[in-house]
mmCIF file of C-alpha atoms in Angstrom:
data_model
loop_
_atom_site.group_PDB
_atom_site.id
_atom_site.type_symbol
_atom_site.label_atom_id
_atom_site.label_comp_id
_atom_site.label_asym_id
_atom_site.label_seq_id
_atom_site.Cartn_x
_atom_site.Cartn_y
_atom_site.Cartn_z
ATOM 1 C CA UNK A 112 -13.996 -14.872 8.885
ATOM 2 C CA UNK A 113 -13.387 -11.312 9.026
ATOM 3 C CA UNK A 114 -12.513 -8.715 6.368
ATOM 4 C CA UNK A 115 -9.249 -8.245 7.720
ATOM 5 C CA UNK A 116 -8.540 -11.914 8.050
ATOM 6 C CA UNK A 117 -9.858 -12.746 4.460
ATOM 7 C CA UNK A 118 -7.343 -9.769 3.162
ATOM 8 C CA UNK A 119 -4.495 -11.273 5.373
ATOM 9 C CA UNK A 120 -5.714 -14.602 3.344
ATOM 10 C CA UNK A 121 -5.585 -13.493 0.109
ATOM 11 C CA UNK A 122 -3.105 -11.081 -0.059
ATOM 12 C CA UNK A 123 -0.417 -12.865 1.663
ATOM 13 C CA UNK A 124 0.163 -15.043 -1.097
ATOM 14 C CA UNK A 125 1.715 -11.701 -2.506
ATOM 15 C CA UNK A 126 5.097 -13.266 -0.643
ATOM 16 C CA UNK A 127 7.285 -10.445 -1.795
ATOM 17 C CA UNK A 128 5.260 -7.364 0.212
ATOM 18 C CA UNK A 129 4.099 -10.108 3.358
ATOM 19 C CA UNK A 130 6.924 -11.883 3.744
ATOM 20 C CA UNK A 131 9.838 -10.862 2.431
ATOM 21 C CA UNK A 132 9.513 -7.284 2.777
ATOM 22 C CA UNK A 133 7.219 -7.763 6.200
ATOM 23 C CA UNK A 134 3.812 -5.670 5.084
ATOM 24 C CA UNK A 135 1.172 -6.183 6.897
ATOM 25 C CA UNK A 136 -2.524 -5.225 6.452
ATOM 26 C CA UNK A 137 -4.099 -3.370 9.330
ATOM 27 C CA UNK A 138 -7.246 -2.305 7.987
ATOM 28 C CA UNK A 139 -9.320 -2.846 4.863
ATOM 29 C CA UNK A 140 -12.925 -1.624 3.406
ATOM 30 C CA UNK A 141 -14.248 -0.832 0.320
ATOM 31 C CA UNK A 142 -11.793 0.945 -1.612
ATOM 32 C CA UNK A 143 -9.755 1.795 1.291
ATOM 33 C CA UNK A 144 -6.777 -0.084 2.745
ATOM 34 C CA UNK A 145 -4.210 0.859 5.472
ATOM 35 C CA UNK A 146 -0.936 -1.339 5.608
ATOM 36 C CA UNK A 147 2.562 -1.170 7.751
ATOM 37 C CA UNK A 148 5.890 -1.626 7.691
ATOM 38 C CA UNK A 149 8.116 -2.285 10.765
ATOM 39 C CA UNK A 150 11.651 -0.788 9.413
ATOM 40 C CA UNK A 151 14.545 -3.183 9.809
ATOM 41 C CA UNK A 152 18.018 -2.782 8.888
ATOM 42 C CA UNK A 153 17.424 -4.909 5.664
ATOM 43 C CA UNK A 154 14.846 -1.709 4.427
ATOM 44 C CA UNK A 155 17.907 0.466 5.223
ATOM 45 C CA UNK A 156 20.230 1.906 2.679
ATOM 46 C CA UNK A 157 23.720 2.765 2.924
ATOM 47 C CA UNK A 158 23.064 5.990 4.806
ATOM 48 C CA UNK A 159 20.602 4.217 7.433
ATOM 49 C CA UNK A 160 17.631 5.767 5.713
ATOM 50 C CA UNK A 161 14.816 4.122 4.231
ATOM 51 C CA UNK A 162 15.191 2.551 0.677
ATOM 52 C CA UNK A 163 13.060 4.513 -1.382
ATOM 53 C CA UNK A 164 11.916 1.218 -3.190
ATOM 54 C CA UNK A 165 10.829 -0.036 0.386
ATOM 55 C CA UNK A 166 8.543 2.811 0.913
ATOM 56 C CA UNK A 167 7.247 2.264 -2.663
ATOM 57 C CA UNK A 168 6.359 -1.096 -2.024
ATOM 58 C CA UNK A 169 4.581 -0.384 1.022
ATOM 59 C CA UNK A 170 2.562 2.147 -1.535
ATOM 60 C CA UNK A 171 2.453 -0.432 -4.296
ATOM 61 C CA UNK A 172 0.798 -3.302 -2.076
ATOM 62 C CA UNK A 173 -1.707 -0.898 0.028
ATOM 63 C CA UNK A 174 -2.528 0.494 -3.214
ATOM 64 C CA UNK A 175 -3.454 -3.316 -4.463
ATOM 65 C CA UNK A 176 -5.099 -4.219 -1.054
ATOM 66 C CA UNK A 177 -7.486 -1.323 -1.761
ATOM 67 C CA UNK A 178 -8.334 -1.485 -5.487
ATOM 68 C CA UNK A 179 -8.730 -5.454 -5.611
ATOM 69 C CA UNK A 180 -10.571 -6.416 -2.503
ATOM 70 C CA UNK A 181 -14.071 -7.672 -3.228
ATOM 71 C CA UNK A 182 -14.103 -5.878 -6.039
ATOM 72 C CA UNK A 183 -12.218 -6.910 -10.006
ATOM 73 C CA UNK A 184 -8.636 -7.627 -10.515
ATOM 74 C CA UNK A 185 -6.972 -4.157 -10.935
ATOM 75 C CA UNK A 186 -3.322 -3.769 -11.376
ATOM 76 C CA UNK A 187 -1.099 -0.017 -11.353
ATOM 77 C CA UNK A 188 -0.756 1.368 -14.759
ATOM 78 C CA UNK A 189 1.576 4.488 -13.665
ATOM 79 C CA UNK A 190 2.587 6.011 -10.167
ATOM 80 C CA UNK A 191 4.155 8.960 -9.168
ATOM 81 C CA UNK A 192 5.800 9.158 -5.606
ATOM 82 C CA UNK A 193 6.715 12.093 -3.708
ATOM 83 C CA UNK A 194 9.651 11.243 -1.132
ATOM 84 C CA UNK A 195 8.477 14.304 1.697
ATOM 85 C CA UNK A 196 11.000 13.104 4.606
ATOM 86 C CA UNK A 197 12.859 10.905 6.187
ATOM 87 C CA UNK A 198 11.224 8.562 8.387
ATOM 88 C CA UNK A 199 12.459 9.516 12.353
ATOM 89 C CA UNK A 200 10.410 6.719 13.671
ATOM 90 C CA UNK A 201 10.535 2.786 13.518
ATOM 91 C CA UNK A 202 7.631 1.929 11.597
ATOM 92 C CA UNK A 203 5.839 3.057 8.201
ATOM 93 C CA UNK A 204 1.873 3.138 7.933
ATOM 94 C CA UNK A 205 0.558 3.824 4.165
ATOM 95 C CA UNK A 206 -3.465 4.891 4.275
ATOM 96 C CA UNK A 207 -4.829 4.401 0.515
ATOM 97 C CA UNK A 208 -8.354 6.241 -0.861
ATOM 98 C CA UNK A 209 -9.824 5.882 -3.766
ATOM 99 C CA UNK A 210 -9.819 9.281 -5.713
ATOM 100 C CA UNK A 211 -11.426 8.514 -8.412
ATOM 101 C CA UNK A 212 -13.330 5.125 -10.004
ATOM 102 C CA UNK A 213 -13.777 5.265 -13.710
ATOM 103 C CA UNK A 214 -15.548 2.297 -15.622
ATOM 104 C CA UNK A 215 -12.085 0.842 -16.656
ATOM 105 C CA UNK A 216 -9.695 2.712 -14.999
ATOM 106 C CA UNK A 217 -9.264 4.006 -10.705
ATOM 107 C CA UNK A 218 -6.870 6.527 -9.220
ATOM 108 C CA UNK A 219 -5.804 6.408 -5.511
ATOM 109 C CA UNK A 220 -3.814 8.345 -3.099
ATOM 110 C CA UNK A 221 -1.335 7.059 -0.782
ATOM 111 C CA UNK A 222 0.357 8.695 2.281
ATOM 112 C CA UNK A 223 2.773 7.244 4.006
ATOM 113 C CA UNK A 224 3.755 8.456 7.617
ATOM 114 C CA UNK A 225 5.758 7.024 10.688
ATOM 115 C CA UNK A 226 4.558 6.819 14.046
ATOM 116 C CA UNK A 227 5.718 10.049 15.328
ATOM 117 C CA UNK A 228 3.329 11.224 12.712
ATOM 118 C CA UNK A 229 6.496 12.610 10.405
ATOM 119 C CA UNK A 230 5.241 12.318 6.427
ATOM 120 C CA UNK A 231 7.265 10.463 4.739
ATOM 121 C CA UNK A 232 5.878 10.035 1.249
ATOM 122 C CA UNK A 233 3.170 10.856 -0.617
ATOM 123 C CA UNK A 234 1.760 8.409 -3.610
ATOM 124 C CA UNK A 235 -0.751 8.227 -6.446
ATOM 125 C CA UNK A 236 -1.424 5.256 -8.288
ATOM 126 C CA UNK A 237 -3.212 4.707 -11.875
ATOM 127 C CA UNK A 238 -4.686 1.667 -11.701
ATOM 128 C CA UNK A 239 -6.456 -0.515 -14.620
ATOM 129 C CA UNK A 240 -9.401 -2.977 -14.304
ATOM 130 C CA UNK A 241 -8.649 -6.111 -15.726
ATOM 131 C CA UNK A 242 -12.417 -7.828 -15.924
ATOM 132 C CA UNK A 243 -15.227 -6.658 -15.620
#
């Protein structure tokens, strides 16, 4: 079994971001994860855009693929997101990096683009290590 398909495996009992919101992990390595989003109508707000809390979940869940796989249980601690622009296109792609890995703590960036490259948001997450 691959990385990928061991992320798929694991992560996907996260039901909310797979399957109810439709996430889905593209790429994953060591502190690094890259998840998308194909935008329905049901990620729409009134206005046709994007709900912001779509695009944060998108950042939430890439941010967990990357700070928890093969490594300890980490969860976010605080996050600050950066809505940049409105999504032209019809799907999201979020790229996470770690920034910085403390002994008990990690910080990791998230950007968030469509496919016609326009960036969307822009996302850093505080995360907490849970065991050691």
């Amino acid at each position: 079994m691959t990385d990928l398909e061991k992320a798929r495996e694991f992560f996907g009992k996260d039901t909310y971001a797979s399957e109810t919101t439709g996430i889905v992990i593209e790429e994953v390595a060591e502190h690094y994860a890259v998840c998308s989003l194909v935008i329905t109508d049901a990620h729409k707000n009134a206005y046709g855009g994007v709900m912001g809390g779509a695009i944060f979940t998108l950042a939430d869940y890439t941010f967990a693929v990357a700070s928890n796989f093969n490594s300890v249980q980490t969860v976010s601690v605080s996050s600050n997101v950066s809505f940049i622009g409105a999504a032209k296109g019809t799907k999201l792609t979020a790229r996470s990096s770690l920034i910085k890995d403390g002994r008990s703590t990690c910080l990791y960036s998230i950007e968030i683009n469509d496919e016609l490259g326009t960036k969307v948001a822009f996302v850093t997450i505080n995360g907490m290590k849970l065991a050691r």
